[in-house]
C-alpha cells in the first residue's frame, strides 16, 4: 500500500475482505499485530505461517474460549510467534477484530478470521494507512496484551487499573519530553511559540511592576467603610466596583519619565528575545542537520545491509538453478538410462506354438513309453518267474516264454495288489528321474561356473563326469535291467524246456533280449531327457530368471531414487519461491530506503526554511507587540489584566466581610457575604477585560502560525 497518500477502503463483501486480508499479510515484511476474537480460518492460519517463514515478527491476541482451540496456535509459537490468550476477567470477552501490518496498514471492523465470517456478508472492514488510526490500534493492542499478561501472571484487575492510572500521565510526560518537531496545537507550544509567550509575559511583568503596587490596607479599609455606610447592602457594590476601577485607572497614569523608562525596557527586552530566538533557531537548525546526517548514515547502512542480503538471495537462487537442480537432474537422467538398459532383459520372446506343441506331445509320449516299457520290464524283472512256477505247478500245458513288450504287464502287476502298483511307480520313477537329471542339476546348481581355461585337468574330468552322471547312470541301470531281464527269460526257458543253455555274464552280450531291453530302455530315457530339457528351456525363456528378478529389484530401487531426487528438486523449487518472495520484499525495502535518502535533503531544507520563516515572523510579531505596548504607554492606556483587578476586588471584599461579621450573626453574615461575592463576580464578568495572558497569546499564536 502506498503510504504517500491517504488510503481508506471500506469493504463489505466477505470474500473480498478475506482476499484483501490474505493479500496484505502476504506483503508483510517486518511485523504483524493481530487482535482477533475468533480465529478459526485454516487458510489465514497458513498465511500467518508464511509470514513467520519469511522471518516476519508476528504477535497475536485471541480470546481464551473453546472455538479458538480448533487451530493449534502452539505451532505458531514454535515458529516464533507471540500468542496471548485473553481471559474473560472483569471487562468481558475480548471482542477486538483488527490487525496492523508493518505499522503501515490497518484492517479493522466486524470481520472475524473464522470460517463463518468468510461466508457471512453481514460484515464490513476498513483498510487504511492513516497514521493516527494505526497508532491508536497499536496502542490498543499493546494495552490489551499487557493487561492479559499481567492477569495470566496472577495480578488482580483492580491493581492493574490502579497502576495504569499512574503510568498513563507519566508516559504522557515522557512523550512530551522526547518528541521532536511536534506540530503545535492548543497548549502544545514549540520553542518559537514559547519564546513569544515569554516575551509577552516579560512585558506584562514590566507593566505590572509599575501598576501593581498599591496600598492594600487602604483598599481594605475603604471596603469596610463602604459596608458600614450602607449596612452591608450588596446592591451598592456595582457602584463601589466602578469607583475602585476608576481609582485603578488613575493610579496607572504615569509621568513622562516613567513612560520613557518603560519603552526603553520594552526595546531592551525585544532585543534580548530576538537574540535568544536567533540562537535557539540556529541550535534547531544544527540539530536538524545533525539528525539528517545521522538518519542518512543509518539509511546508508541499512541500504548496504539490504544490498548484501539481496545479493545473497540471488546467489542462492542462482546456485539452486545452475548447480543443485542440474546436478540432481543429471542423476535422474543417469538412472533413467540404467533403467532403459536393464529393461531390455525383460523382453520375452514370442511363443513358437508348433515347436511347443511338438515338444509337449513328444515329451508326454516318451514319458508314456517309458512307463509302459519299464512296466513290462518290471514285470519280467520281478514277477515273471513266480508266475511261470505257479503255472508249472498247476500243470499248464502251454507255457509261453515272456516277451520284452508284454501288453498285459500293467494289469498283471495291478493284480499283485497295492504293493505291486507302488513298486511299479517307484520302478518307473528311476529312469524318469535319470532322464531329468541334467535339467534339475542345472536348475539347482547355484555355483558360478569357472572358465574352462582356469580349470585343471582333474577339475575338467570331474566336471564332465558330474555333468554326464545322468547318462552314465542310465547306461549302468539299463545294463543291469537288461541283464536281469535276459537272465529271467533264460531261466524261464530252462524251466519250460525251451532251451538247455544257461545264460552267463560272458554270453549275455550275445543275447538279443539283452540288447533289446538296453537299447529301447536307454534310448527312451535319453530321448525323454533331451525333449524334456528343450521343453523347459522354451518355458524358462518366458520366465524371469534369478538374475532377471534381481535386475527387476534394481530397476524398482532406481525408480525410488528418481522419486527421491524429484522430491529434492521440488523442495529446492519451493525454496526458490520463498527466496524470490524474500528478494522482492528486500528490494521494496531497499527502494523505500533509497527514496528516504533522496528525501532527506528536501526535508532538511523544508524544516530549515520553516524555522527561518518562523524566525522572521517571530521578529515581526514581537516588534508589533512592542509597538502596541509602547502605544498604550504613550496614550496612558496601560493594559490591565483581570488578575490585577480581581486582586484589588478581593482585598476590598476582605474589608466588606470584616464589617459584616462584626455586626451580624454568623449565619446572616455568611449569607450577605455570598450575596456580595456574587455581585462582584457579575461585575467582573461584565468588565470586558481580557481573562488572562493565555487568551491574548492564543490570538497572537493564531496569527503567528498563519
Coordinates of N, CA and C in Angstrom, one line a residue, residues 57-135:
X57 N 8.0 -10.8 12.2 CA 7.6 -10.8 13.6 C 6.0 -10.8 13.7
X58 N 5.5 -11.8 14.4 CA 4.0 -12.0 14.5 C 3.6 -12.0 15.9
X59 N 2.7 -11.1 16.3 CA 2.1 -11.1 17.7 C 0.6 -11.2 17.5
X60 N 0.0 -12.2 18.2 CA -1.4 -12.5 18.1 C -2.1 -12.4 19.5
X61 N -3.3 -11.8 19.5 CA -4.1 -11.8 20.7 C -5.5 -12.4 20.3
X62 N -5.9 -13.5 21.0 CA -7.1 -14.1 20.8 C -7.9 -14.3 22.1
X63 N -9.2 -14.4 22.1 CA -9.9 -14.6 23.3 C -9.8 -16.1 23.7
X64 N -9.7 -16.3 25.0 CA -9.5 -17.6 25.6 C -10.8 -18.3 25.7
X65 N -11.3 -18.9 24.6 CA -12.5 -19.6 24.6 C -12.4 -20.8 23.6
X66 N -13.3 -21.8 23.8 CA -13.1 -23.2 23.1 C -13.0 -23.1 21.6
X67 N -13.7 -22.2 20.9 CA -13.7 -22.2 19.4 C -12.3 -21.9 18.9
X68 N -11.5 -21.1 19.7 CA -10.1 -20.8 19.3 C -9.1 -22.0 19.5
X69 N -9.6 -23.1 20.0 CA -8.8 -24.3 20.2 C -8.9 -25.2 19.0
X70 N -9.7 -24.8 17.9 CA -9.7 -25.6 16.7 C -8.4 -25.6 15.9
X71 N -7.7 -24.5 16.1 CA -6.4 -24.4 15.4 C -5.3 -24.5 16.5
X72 N -4.2 -25.2 16.1 CA -3.1 -25.4 17.0 C -2.1 -24.2 17.0
X73 N -2.4 -23.2 17.9 CA -1.6 -22.0 17.9 C -0.2 -22.3 18.5
X74 N 0.0 -23.4 19.1 CA 1.3 -23.8 19.6 C 2.3 -24.0 18.4
X75 N 1.8 -24.4 17.2 CA 2.6 -24.5 16.1 C 3.2 -23.1 15.7
X76 N 2.4 -22.0 15.8 CA 2.9 -20.7 15.5 C 3.9 -20.3 16.5
X77 N 3.7 -20.6 17.8 CA 4.6 -20.3 18.9 C 6.0 -21.0 18.6
X78 N 5.9 -22.2 18.2 CA 7.2 -22.9 17.8 C 7.9 -22.3 16.7
X79 N 7.2 -21.6 15.8 CA 7.9 -20.9 14.7 C 8.3 -19.5 15.0
X80 N 8.0 -19.1 16.3 CA 8.5 -17.8 16.8 C 7.4 -16.7 17.0
X81 N 6.1 -17.1 16.8 CA 5.1 -16.1 17.1 C 4.8 -15.9 18.6
X82 N 4.3 -14.8 18.9 CA 3.9 -14.5 20.3 C 2.4 -14.5 20.3
X83 N 1.8 -15.5 21.1 CA 0.4 -15.7 21.1 C -0.1 -15.5 22.6
X84 N -1.0 -14.5 22.7 CA -1.6 -14.2 24.0 C -3.1 -14.4 24.0
X85 N -3.5 -15.2 25.0 CA -5.0 -15.5 25.1 C -5.5 -14.6 26.3
X86 N -6.6 -14.0 25.9 CA -7.2 -13.0 26.9 C -8.4 -13.8 27.6
X87 N -8.2 -13.8 28.9 CA -9.3 -14.5 29.7 C -10.4 -13.5 29.9
X88 N -11.6 -14.1 30.2 CA -12.8 -13.3 30.5 C -12.8 -12.9 31.9
X89 N -12.1 -11.8 32.2 CA -11.9 -11.3 33.6 C -12.2 -9.9 33.7
X90 N -13.4 -9.5 34.3 CA -13.6 -8.1 34.6 C -14.2 -7.3 33.5
X91 N -13.6 -7.3 32.3 CA -14.1 -6.5 31.2 C -14.8 -7.2 30.0
X92 N -15.2 -8.5 30.3 CA -16.0 -9.2 29.3 C -15.1 -9.9 28.3
X93 N -15.7 -10.5 27.2 CA -15.0 -11.2 26.2 C -14.2 -10.2 25.3
X94 N -13.0 -10.6 25.0 CA -12.1 -9.8 24.1 C -12.8 -9.9 22.7
X95 N -13.3 -8.8 22.3 CA -14.1 -8.7 21.0 C -13.5 -7.9 19.9
X96 N -12.1 -7.6 20.0 CA -11.4 -6.8 19.0 C -11.3 -7.7 17.7
X97 N -11.3 -6.9 16.6 CA -11.1 -7.6 15.3 C -10.3 -6.6 14.4
X98 N -9.0 -6.6 14.6 CA -8.2 -5.8 13.8 C -6.8 -6.4 13.6
X99 N -6.1 -5.9 12.7 CA -4.6 -6.2 12.5 C -3.9 -5.0 12.0
X100 N -2.6 -4.9 12.4 CA -1.8 -3.8 11.9 C -0.5 -4.5 11.3
X101 N -0.2 -4.1 10.0 CA 0.8 -4.7 9.3 C 1.9 -3.7 9.0
X102 N 3.1 -4.0 9.5 CA 4.3 -3.2 9.2 C 4.1 -1.7 9.6
X103 N 3.2 -1.5 10.6 CA 2.9 -0.1 11.0 C 2.6 0.8 9.9
X104 N 2.1 0.2 8.8 CA 1.8 1.0 7.6 C 0.3 0.7 7.1
X105 N -0.3 -0.4 7.5 CA -1.6 -0.7 7.1 C -2.4 -1.3 8.3
X106 N -3.6 -0.8 8.4 CA -4.5 -1.3 9.4 C -5.8 -1.8 8.8
X107 N -6.3 -3.0 9.3 CA -7.6 -3.6 8.9 C -8.4 -3.8 10.1
X108 N -9.5 -3.1 10.2 CA -10.4 -3.1 11.4 C -11.8 -3.1 11.0
X109 N -12.7 -3.8 11.8 CA -14.1 -3.8 11.5 C -14.7 -5.0 12.2
X110 N -15.8 -5.6 11.6 CA -16.5 -6.6 12.3 C -16.2 -8.0 11.8
X111 N -15.1 -8.1 10.9 CA -14.8 -9.4 10.3 C -13.9 -10.2 11.2
X112 N -14.4 -11.4 11.7 CA -13.5 -12.3 12.4 C -12.8 -13.2 11.4
X113 N -11.6 -13.7 11.8 CA -10.8 -14.6 10.9 C -11.3 -16.0 11.2
X114 N -12.6 -16.2 10.8 CA -13.2 -17.5 11.1 C -13.9 -18.0 9.8
X115 N -14.2 -19.3 9.8 CA -14.9 -19.9 8.6 C -16.3 -19.3 8.4
X116 N -16.9 -19.0 9.5 CA -18.3 -18.4 9.5 C -18.3 -17.0 8.8
X117 N -17.3 -16.2 9.2 CA -17.2 -14.8 8.6 C -16.9 -14.9 7.1
X118 N -16.2 -15.9 6.7 CA -15.8 -16.0 5.3 C -17.1 -16.1 4.4
X119 N -18.1 -16.7 4.9 CA -19.4 -16.9 4.2 C -20.5 -16.0 4.7
X120 N -20.2 -15.1 5.5 CA -21.2 -14.2 6.1 C -21.0 -12.8 5.5
X121 N -22.0 -12.3 4.8 CA -21.8 -11.0 4.2 C -22.3 -9.8 5.1
X122 N -22.7 -10.1 6.3 CA -23.1 -9.1 7.2 C -21.9 -8.6 8.0
X123 N -20.9 -8.3 7.3 CA -19.7 -7.8 8.0 C -19.1 -6.7 7.1
X124 N -18.2 -5.9 7.7 CA -17.5 -4.8 7.0 C -16.2 -4.5 7.7
X125 N -15.2 -4.0 6.9 CA -13.9 -3.6 7.5 C -13.5 -2.3 6.8
X126 N -12.6 -1.7 7.4 CA -11.9 -0.5 6.8 C -10.4 -0.8 6.7
X127 N -9.9 -0.6 5.5 CA -8.4 -0.8 5.3 C -7.8 0.6 5.1
X128 N -6.9 1.0 5.9 CA -6.4 2.3 5.9 C -4.9 2.4 6.2
X129 N -4.3 3.5 5.8 CA -2.9 3.8 6.2 C -2.8 5.1 7.0
X130 N -4.0 5.5 7.5 CA -4.0 6.7 8.3 C -3.1 6.6 9.5
X131 N -2.1 7.4 9.7 CA -1.1 7.1 10.8 C -1.8 7.2 12.2
X132 N -2.8 8.1 12.4 CA -3.4 8.2 13.7 C -4.2 6.9 14.0
X133 N -4.9 6.3 13.1 CA -5.6 5.1 13.3 C -4.6 3.9 13.6
X134 N -3.5 3.9 12.8 CA -2.5 2.8 13.1 C -1.9 2.9 14.5
X135 N -1.6 4.2 14.8 CA -1.0 4.4 16.2 C -2.0 4.0 17.3

